[in-house]
Coordinates of N, CA and C and ligand atoms in Angstrom, one line a residue:
M1 N 1.1 -1.2 0.0 CA 0.0 0.2 0.3 C 1.1 1.1 0.1
D2 N 0.7 2.4 -0.7 CA 1.2 3.2 -0.7 C 0.8 4.2 0.7
R3 N 1.4 5.4 0.9 CA 1.2 6.1 2.0 C -0.3 6.8 1.9
Q4 N -0.9 7.3 1.0 CA -2.1 7.3 1.0 C -3.2 6.2 1.3
A5 N -2.8 5.2 0.5 CA -3.9 4.1 1.0 C -3.9 3.5 2.5
Q6 N -2.4 3.8 2.9 CA -2.6 3.4 4.1 C -3.2 4.6 4.9
I7 N -3.4 5.9 5.1 CA -3.6 6.5 5.8 C -4.9 6.3 5.2
D8 N -5.5 5.6 4.7 CA -7.3 5.7 4.3 C -7.5 4.4 4.7
F9 N -6.6 3.7 5.1 CA -7.1 2.6 5.4 C -7.2 2.6 7.1
I10 N -6.3 3.6 7.8 CA -6.5 3.9 9.0 C -7.7 4.4 9.8
L11 N -8.1 5.6 8.6 CA -9.1 6.3 9.0 C -10.8 5.6 8.4
D12 N -10.6 4.6 7.7 CA -11.6 4.0 7.6 C -11.8 2.8 8.7
H13 N -11.1 2.6 9.8 CA -11.1 1.7 10.7 C -11.4 2.9 11.9
Y14 N -10.6 4.1 11.8 CA -11.3 5.1 12.8 C -12.8 5.4 12.7
E15 N -12.9 5.7 11.7 CA -14.4 5.9 11.1 C -15.6 5.0 11.7
N16 N -14.9 4.2 10.8 CA -16.0 2.7 10.7 C -15.9 1.6 11.8
P17 N -15.1 1.7 13.1 CA -14.5 0.8 14.0 C -15.3 -0.9 13.4
R18 N -14.6 -1.3 13.6 CA -15.3 -3.0 13.4 C -15.6 -3.9 14.7
H19 N -16.5 -4.6 15.0 CA -16.6 -5.1 16.3 C -16.6 -3.9 17.3
Y20 N -16.9 -2.7 16.9 CA -17.2 -2.1 18.3 C -18.3 -2.5 19.5
G21 N -18.2 -2.3 20.6 CA -19.1 -2.3 21.2 C -18.8 -3.6 22.6
S22 N -19.8 -3.7 23.6 CA -19.6 -4.9 24.6 C -19.9 -6.5 23.9
L23 N -19.8 -7.6 24.3 CA -20.5 -8.6 24.5 C -21.0 -9.3 25.3
A24 N -22.1 -10.0 24.9 CA -23.4 -10.3 26.2 C -23.1 -10.9 26.8
Q25 N -21.9 -11.9 26.7 CA -21.3 -12.7 27.9 C -19.7 -13.1 27.5
P26 N -19.2 -12.4 27.8 CA -17.5 -12.3 27.2 C -16.9 -13.3 28.0
A27 N -15.9 -14.4 28.1 CA -15.3 -15.0 28.7 C -14.8 -13.8 29.4
V28 N -14.1 -12.9 28.8 CA -12.9 -12.1 29.8 C -13.0 -11.1 29.2
V29 N -12.9 -9.8 29.7 CA -13.0 -8.4 29.7 C -11.9 -7.8 30.4
Q30 N -10.8 -6.9 29.3 CA -9.6 -6.8 29.5 C -9.6 -5.4 29.0
K31 N -9.3 -4.3 30.0 CA -8.7 -2.9 29.9 C -7.4 -2.8 29.7
G32 N -6.9 -1.6 28.6 CA -5.9 -1.3 28.6 C -5.8 0.0 28.1
G33 N -4.7 0.7 28.7 CA -4.6 2.5 29.0 C -3.1 2.7 28.3
N34 N -3.1 3.8 27.8 CA -1.4 4.2 27.6 C -1.2 5.5 28.7
P35 N -0.8 5.2 29.7 CA -0.4 6.3 31.2 C -0.2 7.7 30.2
G36 N 0.6 7.6 29.1 CA 1.2 8.6 28.9 C 0.3 9.7 28.2
C37 N -1.1 9.4 27.7 CA -1.9 9.9 27.1 C -3.1 10.1 27.6
G38 N -3.6 9.2 28.2 CA -4.9 8.8 29.3 C -5.9 8.1 27.9
D39 N -5.5 7.8 27.0 CA -6.4 6.7 25.9 C -6.6 5.5 26.4
V40 N -7.8 5.0 26.2 CA -8.3 3.6 27.0 C -8.8 2.6 25.8
V41 N -9.0 1.8 26.1 CA -9.5 0.6 25.2 C -10.5 -0.3 26.1
T42 N -11.1 -1.1 26.4 CA -11.6 -2.5 26.9 C -11.9 -3.7 25.9
F43 N -11.6 -4.6 26.0 CA -11.5 -5.9 25.0 C -12.5 -6.8 25.6
Y44 N -13.3 -7.4 24.6 CA -14.4 -8.5 25.4 C -13.9 -9.6 24.4
L45 N -13.8 -10.7 25.0 CA -13.3 -12.1 24.2 C -14.4 -13.0 24.5
Q46 N -14.8 -14.4 23.7 CA -15.4 -15.4 23.7 C -15.0 -16.0 23.3
V47 N -14.5 -17.5 23.8 CA -13.7 -18.1 23.7 C -14.3 -19.4 23.3
D48 N -14.3 -20.5 22.5 CA -15.0 -22.0 22.3 C -13.9 -22.8 22.9
G49 N -14.5 -23.9 23.0 CA -13.9 -25.2 23.1 C -12.5 -25.7 23.3
D50 N -12.2 -25.2 21.9 CA -11.1 -25.7 21.4 C -9.9 -24.3 21.4
E51 N -10.1 -23.5 22.5 CA -9.4 -21.9 22.6 C -9.3 -21.4 21.5
R52 N -10.7 -21.4 20.7 CA -10.5 -20.4 19.2 C -11.5 -19.3 19.8
I53 N -10.9 -18.2 19.3 CA -11.7 -16.8 19.7 C -13.0 -16.9 18.7
S54 N -14.2 -17.1 19.5 CA -15.5 -17.0 18.4 C -16.0 -15.6 18.7
A55 N -15.5 -14.6 19.2 CA -15.7 -13.5 19.1 C -15.1 -12.5 19.8
I56 N -14.7 -11.0 19.3 CA -13.9 -10.5 19.6 C -14.5 -8.8 19.7
S57 N -14.9 -8.0 20.5 CA -14.7 -6.9 20.4 C -14.0 -5.8 21.3
F58 N -14.6 -4.3 20.7 CA -13.9 -3.4 21.8 C -14.6 -2.2 22.2
E59 N -13.9 -1.5 22.9 CA -14.7 -0.2 22.8 C -13.6 0.8 23.6
G60 N -13.7 2.1 23.2 CA -12.3 2.8 23.4 C -12.8 4.4 23.1
E61 N -11.6 5.2 24.0 CA -11.2 6.4 23.5 C -10.0 6.8 23.6
G62 N -9.6 7.4 22.3 CA -8.2 8.0 22.0 C -8.0 8.3 20.8
C63 N -6.8 8.2 20.4 CA -6.2 8.7 19.2 C -6.7 8.0 17.8
T64 N -6.5 8.6 16.9 CA -6.6 8.1 15.7 C -6.3 6.3 15.6
I65 N -5.0 6.7 15.6 CA -3.9 4.9 15.5 C -4.7 3.9 16.2
S66 N -4.4 4.6 17.8 CA -4.8 3.6 18.5 C -6.0 2.3 18.7
Q67 N -6.9 3.9 18.0 CA -8.6 3.6 18.0 C -8.8 2.3 17.0
A68 N -7.9 3.0 15.5 CA -8.2 2.4 14.2 C -7.2 0.8 14.4
A69 N -6.2 0.6 15.3 CA -5.5 -0.3 15.5 C -5.9 -1.3 16.3
S70 N -7.1 -1.0 17.2 CA -8.1 -1.7 18.0 C -8.7 -2.6 17.0
S71 N -9.2 -1.7 16.0 CA -10.6 -2.1 15.4 C -9.9 -3.4 14.3
I72 N -8.7 -3.0 13.6 CA -8.0 -3.9 12.6 C -7.4 -5.3 13.8
V73 N -7.4 -5.2 15.3 CA -6.9 -6.3 16.0 C -8.1 -7.4 15.9
T74 N -9.5 -6.7 16.2 CA -10.8 -7.6 16.5 C -10.8 -8.4 15.2
E75 N -10.7 -7.8 14.1 CA -10.7 -8.5 12.5 C -9.7 -9.7 12.7
M76 N -8.6 -9.0 13.2 CA -7.3 -9.7 12.8 C -7.7 -11.2 13.7
F77 N -8.3 -11.3 15.1 CA -8.2 -12.1 15.9 C -9.3 -13.1 16.1
T78 N -10.5 -12.8 14.8 CA -11.9 -13.3 15.1 C -11.4 -14.5 14.4
G79 N -12.0 -16.0 15.3 CA -11.6 -17.0 14.6 C -10.2 -17.6 14.8
K80 N -9.5 -16.8 15.1 CA -7.9 -17.4 15.7 C -8.3 -18.0 17.1
T81 N -7.2 -18.8 17.1 CA -6.9 -19.4 18.6 C -6.0 -18.3 20.0
L82 N -5.9 -18.7 21.0 CA -5.9 -18.0 22.1 C -3.6 -18.0 21.7
A83 N -3.3 -19.0 21.2 CA -1.9 -19.3 20.9 C -1.4 -18.1 19.8
D84 N -2.7 -18.1 18.5 CA -1.9 -17.3 17.7 C -1.7 -15.9 18.2
V85 N -3.0 -15.6 19.2 CA -2.7 -14.2 19.5 C -1.1 -14.3 20.5
E86 N -1.1 -15.1 21.3 CA 0.4 -15.1 22.2 C 1.3 -15.1 21.2
A87 N 1.6 -15.4 20.0 CA 2.2 -15.5 18.7 C 2.8 -14.3 18.0
T88 N 1.7 -13.5 18.0 CA 1.7 -12.2 17.5 C 2.4 -11.1 17.9
S89 N 3.4 -10.6 17.0 CA 4.0 -9.5 17.9 C 3.9 -7.8 17.4
S90 N 4.3 -7.2 18.0 CA 4.1 -5.9 17.4 C 4.4 -5.5 16.1
D91 N 5.3 -6.4 15.6 CA 5.7 -5.9 14.2 C 4.3 -6.3 13.1
V92 N 3.5 -7.1 13.8 CA 2.5 -7.4 12.7 C 1.5 -6.4 12.5
I93 N 1.6 -5.7 13.5 CA 0.3 -4.6 13.8 C 0.8 -3.1 13.1
L94 N 2.2 -3.0 13.1 CA 3.1 -2.2 12.6 C 3.4 -2.4 11.0
D95 N 3.4 -3.6 10.6 CA 3.9 -3.5 9.2 C 1.7 -3.3 8.9
L96 N 0.9 -3.6 9.1 CA -0.4 -3.8 8.9 C -0.9 -2.0 8.5
L97 N -0.5 -1.4 9.5 CA -0.4 0.0 9.4 C 0.2 0.9 8.8
G98 N 1.4 0.4 8.7 CA 2.4 1.2 8.0 C 3.5 1.8 8.5
R99 N 4.6 1.4 8.6 CA 5.9 1.5 9.5 C 6.0 3.2 9.4
E100 N 6.1 3.5 8.2 CA 6.0 5.3 8.3 C 5.3 5.9 9.0
I101 N 4.2 5.6 8.9 CA 3.3 6.3 9.5 C 2.9 6.0 11.3
A102 N 3.3 4.5 11.5 CA 3.3 3.9 13.0 C 4.2 4.3 14.0
G103 N 5.2 3.8 12.8 CA 6.6 3.6 13.7 C 7.1 4.2 14.8
T104 N 6.7 5.7 14.6 CA 6.7 6.3 15.6 C 5.7 6.6 16.8
R105 N 5.0 5.8 16.7 CA 3.8 5.8 17.6 C 3.3 4.5 18.3
L106 N 4.6 3.6 18.4 CA 4.5 2.6 19.1 C 3.7 2.1 19.8
K107 N 3.4 3.2 20.9 CA 2.3 2.8 22.2 C 0.9 2.5 22.0
C108 N 0.3 3.6 20.5 CA -0.7 4.2 20.3 C -0.9 2.7 19.6
A109 N 0.3 2.2 18.5 CA 0.1 1.2 17.7 C -0.4 -0.1 18.4
T110 N 0.1 -0.5 19.7 CA 0.1 -1.4 20.2 C -0.8 -1.4 21.4
L111 N -1.9 -0.8 21.7 CA -2.4 -0.4 22.5 C -3.4 -1.6 22.4
G112 N -4.1 -1.8 21.7 CA -5.1 -3.1 21.5 C -4.8 -4.1 21.4
L113 N -3.6 -4.4 20.3 CA -2.9 -5.7 20.4 C -2.3 -6.6 22.4
N114 N -1.7 -5.0 22.9 CA -1.3 -5.6 24.1 C -2.7 -5.7 24.9
A115 N -3.7 -4.9 24.9 CA -4.6 -5.5 25.4 C -5.6 -6.9 25.4
T116 N -5.6 -7.0 24.2 CA -5.7 -8.5 24.0 C -4.7 -9.5 24.4
K117 N -3.4 -9.3 24.1 CA -2.6 -10.1 25.2 C -2.9 -10.4 26.0
D118 N -3.3 -9.1 27.1 CA -3.5 -9.1 28.5 C -4.9 -9.6 29.1
A119 N -5.7 -10.1 28.0 CA -7.0 -10.9 27.9 C -6.6 -12.3 27.9
V120 N -6.0 -12.6 27.3 CA -5.8 -14.0 27.3 C -4.8 -14.3 28.0
R121 N -3.8 -13.7 28.7 CA -3.4 -13.8 29.9 C -4.3 -14.4 30.9
Q122 N -4.7 -13.3 31.0 CA -6.0 -13.0 32.2 C -7.0 -14.6 31.8
L123 N -7.1 -15.2 31.1 CA -8.0 -16.2 30.6 C -7.6 -17.1 30.8
R124 N -5.9 -17.2 30.7 CA -4.9 -18.5 30.8 C -5.3 -18.9 32.5
R125 N -5.4 -17.4 33.3 CA -5.1 -17.7 34.7 C -6.5 -18.1 35.1
I126 N -7.4 -17.9 34.8 CA -8.8 -18.1 35.0 C -9.1 -19.5 34.6
Q127 N -8.7 -20.1 33.3 CA -8.4 -21.5 33.2 C -8.0 -22.0 34.2
A128 N -6.7 -21.8 34.7 CA -5.7 -22.8 35.5 C -6.1 -23.2 36.8
N129 N -6.8 -21.8 37.3 CA -7.8 -21.8 38.3 C -8.8 -22.6 38.5
L130 N -9.6 -23.1 37.2 CA -10.4 -24.0 37.7 C -10.0 -25.3 37.3
E131 N -9.2 -25.9 36.8 CA -8.4 -27.2 37.1 C -8.0 -27.5 38.3
Ligands
FES1 FE1 -3.0 7.9 23.0 FE2 -2.4 7.5 20.9 S1 -2.3 9.5 21.5 S2 -2.6 6.5 22.6

């Protein structure tokens, strides 16, 4: 994608966030925030018996990149496994957003991804306590 296409892609996700809102019966709810600016997100995950994410949604307030990246994260992980989330590095989200645009905004770009990773960690703890 060229720079303009990358900007359009980000703006589209910001203006029309995918999977926005809460889930009725989430297995886990995870808040994330960037203390530097006060921007926040909340992620909701539903998981099936095979550790596959059957639904993921988010709510949040913040800068264009953090909210667009959170929307992208929900698309990226719908139908994926918890292990897929654990294996995804911030490079993946930076490549999707475009390094030229997001490279200097690492905390914004990874806010949603890190909240999702924290959600999976929380879920693992809940599962471990049930065993
Ligand atoms: Fe706050 Fe981007 S400026 S997350």
